[in-house]
GROMACS .gro file of C-alpha atoms in nm:
model
  238
    1UNK     CA    1  -8.981  -3.437   8.168
    2UNK     CA    2  -8.734  -3.666   7.998
    3UNK     CA    3  -8.747  -4.037   8.070
    4UNK     CA    4  -8.598  -4.164   8.394
    5UNK     CA    5  -8.223  -4.202   8.350
    6UNK     CA    6  -8.179  -3.925   8.091
    7UNK     CA    7  -7.989  -3.609   8.186
    8UNK     CA    8  -8.164  -3.285   8.085
    9UNK     CA    9  -7.868  -3.062   8.176
   10UNK     CA   10  -8.024  -2.760   8.007
   11UNK     CA   11  -8.345  -2.781   8.212
   12UNK     CA   12  -8.427  -2.530   8.485
   13UNK     CA   13  -8.418  -2.695   8.828
   14UNK     CA   14  -8.619  -2.540   9.111
   15UNK     CA   15  -8.565  -2.617   9.482
   16UNK     CA   16  -8.846  -2.707   9.720
   17UNK     CA   17  -8.881  -2.415   9.964
   18UNK     CA   18  -8.620  -2.416  10.244
   19UNK     CA   19  -8.465  -2.743  10.121
   20UNK     CA   20  -8.196  -2.857   9.877
   21UNK     CA   21  -8.426  -3.097   9.686
   22UNK     CA   22  -8.475  -2.984   9.327
   23UNK     CA   23  -8.719  -3.068   9.048
   24UNK     CA   24  -8.750  -2.956   8.687
   25UNK     CA   25  -8.959  -2.642   8.639
   26UNK     CA   26  -9.308  -2.724   8.515
   27UNK     CA   27  -9.290  -3.092   8.611
   28UNK     CA   28  -9.584  -3.141   8.850
   29UNK     CA   29  -9.504  -3.509   8.902
   30UNK     CA   30  -9.142  -3.424   8.979
   31UNK     CA   31  -9.252  -3.157   9.226
   32UNK     CA   32  -9.476  -3.408   9.403
   33UNK     CA   33  -9.192  -3.659   9.424
   34UNK     CA   34  -8.961  -3.387   9.554
   35UNK     CA   35  -9.196  -3.333   9.847
   36UNK     CA   36  -9.225  -3.709   9.900
   37UNK     CA   37  -8.846  -3.737   9.912
   38UNK     CA   38  -8.854  -3.513  10.222
   39UNK     CA   39  -8.999  -3.807  10.415
   40UNK     CA   40  -8.675  -3.876  10.608
   41UNK     CA   41  -8.668  -3.517  10.733
   42UNK     CA   42  -9.027  -3.547  10.858
   43UNK     CA   43  -8.946  -3.876  11.032
   44UNK     CA   44  -8.636  -3.724  11.189
   45UNK     CA   45  -8.838  -3.432  11.327
   46UNK     CA   46  -9.102  -3.676  11.450
   47UNK     CA   47  -8.842  -3.872  11.646
   48UNK     CA   48  -8.706  -3.558  11.810
   49UNK     CA   49  -9.061  -3.464  11.910
   50UNK     CA   50  -9.136  -3.811  12.048
   51UNK     CA   51  -8.814  -3.819  12.249
   52UNK     CA   52  -8.881  -3.477  12.400
   53UNK     CA   53  -9.240  -3.551  12.499
   54UNK     CA   54  -9.235  -3.930  12.561
   55UNK     CA   55  -8.874  -3.987  12.679
   56UNK     CA   56  -8.906  -4.362  12.626
   57UNK     CA   57  -8.591  -4.574  12.604
   58UNK     CA   58  -8.698  -4.786  12.308
   59UNK     CA   59  -8.777  -4.474  12.105
   60UNK     CA   60  -8.435  -4.338  12.196
   61UNK     CA   61  -8.278  -4.670  12.091
   62UNK     CA   62  -8.466  -4.666  11.759
   63UNK     CA   63  -8.342  -4.314  11.695
   64UNK     CA   64  -7.989  -4.423  11.785
   65UNK     CA   65  -8.017  -4.695  11.522
   66UNK     CA   66  -8.119  -4.438  11.261
   67UNK     CA   67  -7.815  -4.227  11.349
   68UNK     CA   68  -7.592  -4.534  11.323
   69UNK     CA   69  -7.749  -4.608  10.986
   70UNK     CA   70  -7.666  -4.253  10.872
   71UNK     CA   71  -7.306  -4.300  10.985
   72UNK     CA   72  -7.281  -4.629  10.796
   73UNK     CA   73  -7.414  -4.460  10.482
   74UNK     CA   74  -7.152  -4.184  10.506
   75UNK     CA   75  -6.876  -4.442  10.556
   76UNK     CA   76  -6.981  -4.660  10.261
   77UNK     CA   77  -7.013  -4.358  10.033
   78UNK     CA   78  -6.665  -4.235  10.113
   79UNK     CA   79  -6.514  -4.582  10.072
   80UNK     CA   80  -6.688  -4.671   9.743
   81UNK     CA   81  -6.687  -4.314   9.603
   82UNK     CA   82  -6.930  -4.384   9.319
   83UNK     CA   83  -7.046  -4.063   9.151
   84UNK     CA   84  -7.406  -3.957   9.119
   85UNK     CA   85  -7.575  -3.973   8.777
   86UNK     CA   86  -7.598  -3.653   8.571
   87UNK     CA   87  -7.322  -3.464   8.749
   88UNK     CA   88  -7.382  -3.092   8.720
   89UNK     CA   89  -7.758  -3.123   8.676
   90UNK     CA   90  -7.831  -3.014   9.034
   91UNK     CA   91  -7.698  -2.693   9.181
   92UNK     CA   92  -7.701  -2.821   9.540
   93UNK     CA   93  -7.603  -3.168   9.660
   94UNK     CA   94  -7.495  -3.264  10.012
   95UNK     CA   95  -7.223  -3.500   9.883
   96UNK     CA   96  -7.080  -3.583   9.544
   97UNK     CA   97  -7.108  -3.960   9.598
   98UNK     CA   98  -7.425  -4.156   9.532
   99UNK     CA   99  -7.370  -4.518   9.645
  100UNK     CA  100  -7.567  -4.605   9.847
  101UNK     CA  101  -7.863  -4.367   9.840
  102UNK     CA  102  -7.900  -4.210  10.185
  103UNK     CA  103  -8.273  -4.146  10.145
  104UNK     CA  104  -8.335  -4.504  10.036
  105UNK     CA  105  -8.121  -4.648  10.315
  106UNK     CA  106  -8.293  -4.429  10.575
  107UNK     CA  107  -8.645  -4.518  10.462
  108UNK     CA  108  -8.580  -4.890  10.438
  109UNK     CA  109  -8.415  -4.896  10.780
  110UNK     CA  110  -8.715  -4.715  10.928
  111UNK     CA  111  -8.970  -4.933  10.745
  112UNK     CA  112  -8.808  -5.270  10.817
  113UNK     CA  113  -8.743  -5.186  11.182
  114UNK     CA  114  -9.103  -5.063  11.222
  115UNK     CA  115  -9.230  -5.382  11.056
  116UNK     CA  116  -9.031  -5.596  11.300
  117UNK     CA  117  -9.154  -5.386  11.591
  118UNK     CA  118  -9.518  -5.422  11.486
  119UNK     CA  119  -9.510  -5.799  11.446
  120UNK     CA  120  -9.252  -5.912  11.702
  121UNK     CA  121  -9.254  -5.646  11.975
  122UNK     CA  122  -9.617  -5.540  12.009
  123UNK     CA  123  -9.856  -5.804  12.137
  124UNK     CA  124 -10.233  -5.813  12.154
  125UNK     CA  125 -10.383  -5.748  12.497
  126UNK     CA  126 -10.758  -5.739  12.430
  127UNK     CA  127 -11.004  -5.958  12.241
  128UNK     CA  128 -11.005  -5.760  11.915
  129UNK     CA  129 -10.723  -5.961  11.760
  130UNK     CA  130 -10.862  -5.944  11.408
  131UNK     CA  131 -10.884  -5.565  11.414
  132UNK     CA  132 -10.537  -5.545  11.569
  133UNK     CA  133 -10.381  -5.756  11.294
  134UNK     CA  134 -10.569  -5.566  11.026
  135UNK     CA  135 -10.428  -5.227  11.126
  136UNK     CA  136 -10.079  -5.378  11.154
  137UNK     CA  137 -10.109  -5.511  10.799
  138UNK     CA  138 -10.238  -5.174  10.677
  139UNK     CA  139  -9.956  -4.985  10.846
  140UNK     CA  140  -9.701  -5.227  10.702
  141UNK     CA  141  -9.832  -5.159  10.351
  142UNK     CA  142  -9.809  -4.783  10.414
  143UNK     CA  143  -9.449  -4.822  10.535
  144UNK     CA  144  -9.356  -5.030  10.230
  145UNK     CA  145  -9.525  -4.784   9.995
  146UNK     CA  146  -9.348  -4.489  10.159
  147UNK     CA  147  -9.007  -4.654  10.127
  148UNK     CA  148  -9.071  -4.740   9.761
  149UNK     CA  149  -9.194  -4.391   9.672
  150UNK     CA  150  -8.900  -4.215   9.836
  151UNK     CA  151  -8.658  -4.455   9.667
  152UNK     CA  152  -8.822  -4.401   9.328
  153UNK     CA  153  -8.821  -4.023   9.376
  154UNK     CA  154  -8.442  -4.025   9.406
  155UNK     CA  155  -8.409  -4.193   9.066
  156UNK     CA  156  -8.676  -3.980   8.899
  157UNK     CA  157  -8.516  -3.659   9.025
  158UNK     CA  158  -8.175  -3.781   8.895
  159UNK     CA  159  -8.003  -3.790   9.233
  160UNK     CA  160  -7.928  -4.163   9.210
  161UNK     CA  161  -7.923  -4.460   8.976
  162UNK     CA  162  -8.142  -4.767   9.029
  163UNK     CA  163  -7.845  -4.963   9.162
  164UNK     CA  164  -7.756  -4.691   9.413
  165UNK     CA  165  -8.113  -4.690   9.542
  166UNK     CA  166  -8.125  -5.072   9.553
  167UNK     CA  167  -7.801  -5.098   9.749
  168UNK     CA  168  -7.927  -4.828   9.984
  169UNK     CA  169  -8.245  -5.024  10.047
  170UNK     CA  170  -8.047  -5.344  10.104
  171UNK     CA  171  -7.805  -5.178  10.345
  172UNK     CA  172  -8.087  -5.012  10.538
  173UNK     CA  173  -8.285  -5.336  10.565
  174UNK     CA  174  -7.990  -5.541  10.688
  175UNK     CA  175  -7.890  -5.278  10.941
  176UNK     CA  176  -8.250  -5.256  11.063
  177UNK     CA  177  -8.264  -5.633  11.123
  178UNK     CA  178  -7.929  -5.627  11.303
  179UNK     CA  179  -8.023  -5.328  11.520
  180UNK     CA  180  -8.361  -5.476  11.609
  181UNK     CA  181  -8.197  -5.802  11.716
  182UNK     CA  182  -7.938  -5.610  11.920
  183UNK     CA  183  -8.209  -5.401  12.085
  184UNK     CA  184  -8.424  -5.702  12.168
  185UNK     CA  185  -8.152  -5.933  12.296
  186UNK     CA  186  -7.899  -5.698  12.456
  187UNK     CA  187  -8.034  -5.347  12.508
  188UNK     CA  188  -8.391  -5.417  12.623
  189UNK     CA  189  -8.284  -5.625  12.928
  190UNK     CA  190  -8.071  -5.325  13.033
  191UNK     CA  191  -8.353  -5.070  13.002
  192UNK     CA  192  -8.493  -5.116  13.357
  193UNK     CA  193  -8.146  -5.052  13.500
  194UNK     CA  194  -8.093  -4.748  13.280
  195UNK     CA  195  -8.436  -4.609  13.373
  196UNK     CA  196  -8.340  -4.635  13.741
  197UNK     CA  197  -8.031  -4.417  13.703
  198UNK     CA  198  -8.060  -4.085  13.889
  199UNK     CA  199  -8.004  -3.890  13.567
  200UNK     CA  200  -8.283  -4.089  13.397
  201UNK     CA  201  -8.521  -4.017  13.684
  202UNK     CA  202  -8.429  -3.651  13.674
  203UNK     CA  203  -8.496  -3.634  13.298
  204UNK     CA  204  -8.814  -3.846  13.338
  205UNK     CA  205  -8.679  -4.114  13.104
  206UNK     CA  206  -8.889  -4.427  13.125
  207UNK     CA  207  -8.890  -4.792  13.020
  208UNK     CA  208  -9.212  -4.936  12.877
  209UNK     CA  209  -9.060  -5.253  12.731
  210UNK     CA  210  -9.265  -5.481  12.962
  211UNK     CA  211  -9.594  -5.321  12.850
  212UNK     CA  212  -9.718  -5.523  12.548
  213UNK     CA  213  -9.934  -5.252  12.388
  214UNK     CA  214  -9.829  -4.907  12.505
  215UNK     CA  215 -10.104  -4.731  12.307
  216UNK     CA  216 -10.378  -4.935  12.475
  217UNK     CA  217 -10.209  -4.900  12.815
  218UNK     CA  218 -10.181  -4.522  12.793
  219UNK     CA  219 -10.538  -4.496  12.673
  220UNK     CA  220 -10.685  -4.702  12.959
  221UNK     CA  221 -10.469  -4.540  13.228
  222UNK     CA  222 -10.547  -4.189  13.105
  223UNK     CA  223 -10.919  -4.263  13.082
  224UNK     CA  224 -10.927  -4.413  13.432
  225UNK     CA  225 -10.735  -4.119  13.578
  226UNK     CA  226 -10.960  -3.866  13.403
  227UNK     CA  227 -11.272  -4.036  13.540
  228UNK     CA  228 -11.121  -4.052  13.887
  229UNK     CA  229 -11.041  -3.680  13.884
  230UNK     CA  230 -11.386  -3.602  13.747
  231UNK     CA  231 -11.547  -3.790  14.035
  232UNK     CA  232 -11.330  -3.604  14.287
  233UNK     CA  233 -11.417  -3.271  14.126
  234UNK     CA  234 -11.788  -3.358  14.136
  235UNK     CA  235 -11.763  -3.450  14.505
  236UNK     CA  236 -11.602  -3.116  14.589
  237UNK     CA  237 -11.872  -2.920  14.406
  238UNK     CA  238 -12.154  -3.091  14.600
   0.00000   0.00000   0.00000
C-alpha cells in the first residue's frame, strides 16, 4: 500500500464482511487494521450483553456516558464540518465529516474511563495486593494499546488525518474524566435510591457501588452457595 497520508484513488477497496470498513485489496496489514477498527462495535455489543445479564447501575451509567460521547462527536462534527482526507476513496462512509474521529473518541473515552475505574473505583479486599495491582497495570496497558491501534487504523485506512484522530482522542479523554467525576460524585450516591424503585426491582436492576471488588464478591458468594446446595443435595441422597 501507499504510505500513510497518500490517496490511492485508483485502488480497489474491499469491505470487511457485514461492515462498512474498507481496506485496499491485497493489503494484509490493512485488512488486519480494518478488523481492529471494529473494536468499538465489539465493545458496544459487550455493553448490551452486560446490561441484559448483569443489570448493574454503574454499567448502565458507563454505557450512558458512551452514548453521550457519541452525541458529542456528532455535534462537533456538524459544527466544525471538516472533510475527511481522500474524499471519494471509500465507497461507504457514515458521515462526510472527519473531525473529530468517532472511533478514536469512542476508544479513548472507554479506555480512560476504564483506567479511572480500575485505579479509583475498585479497591483491594484480600491480601494479594501485588497480584491485584499487577493485573490492573496489565489491563491498563491493553486498554492503551487498543485505543492507539484503533486510532492508527483510522489514519492508515484513510478515514481520518492525524489531527482528526488526535482531537478525537482528546475529546474522548476529557469527556471520560468529566463523566467519571459526575458518576462518582453525583450519580453513585443516587444509585441505592434508584435500585429501590419498583420498576428497578421488577427489572432486577441492582446497585453494587458499595462492594469494593465485585468480581471477588461474586466469586465467593457463588462458591459458598454452590457448596451449600451441594451439602443439602448430599443430605437428601443419604
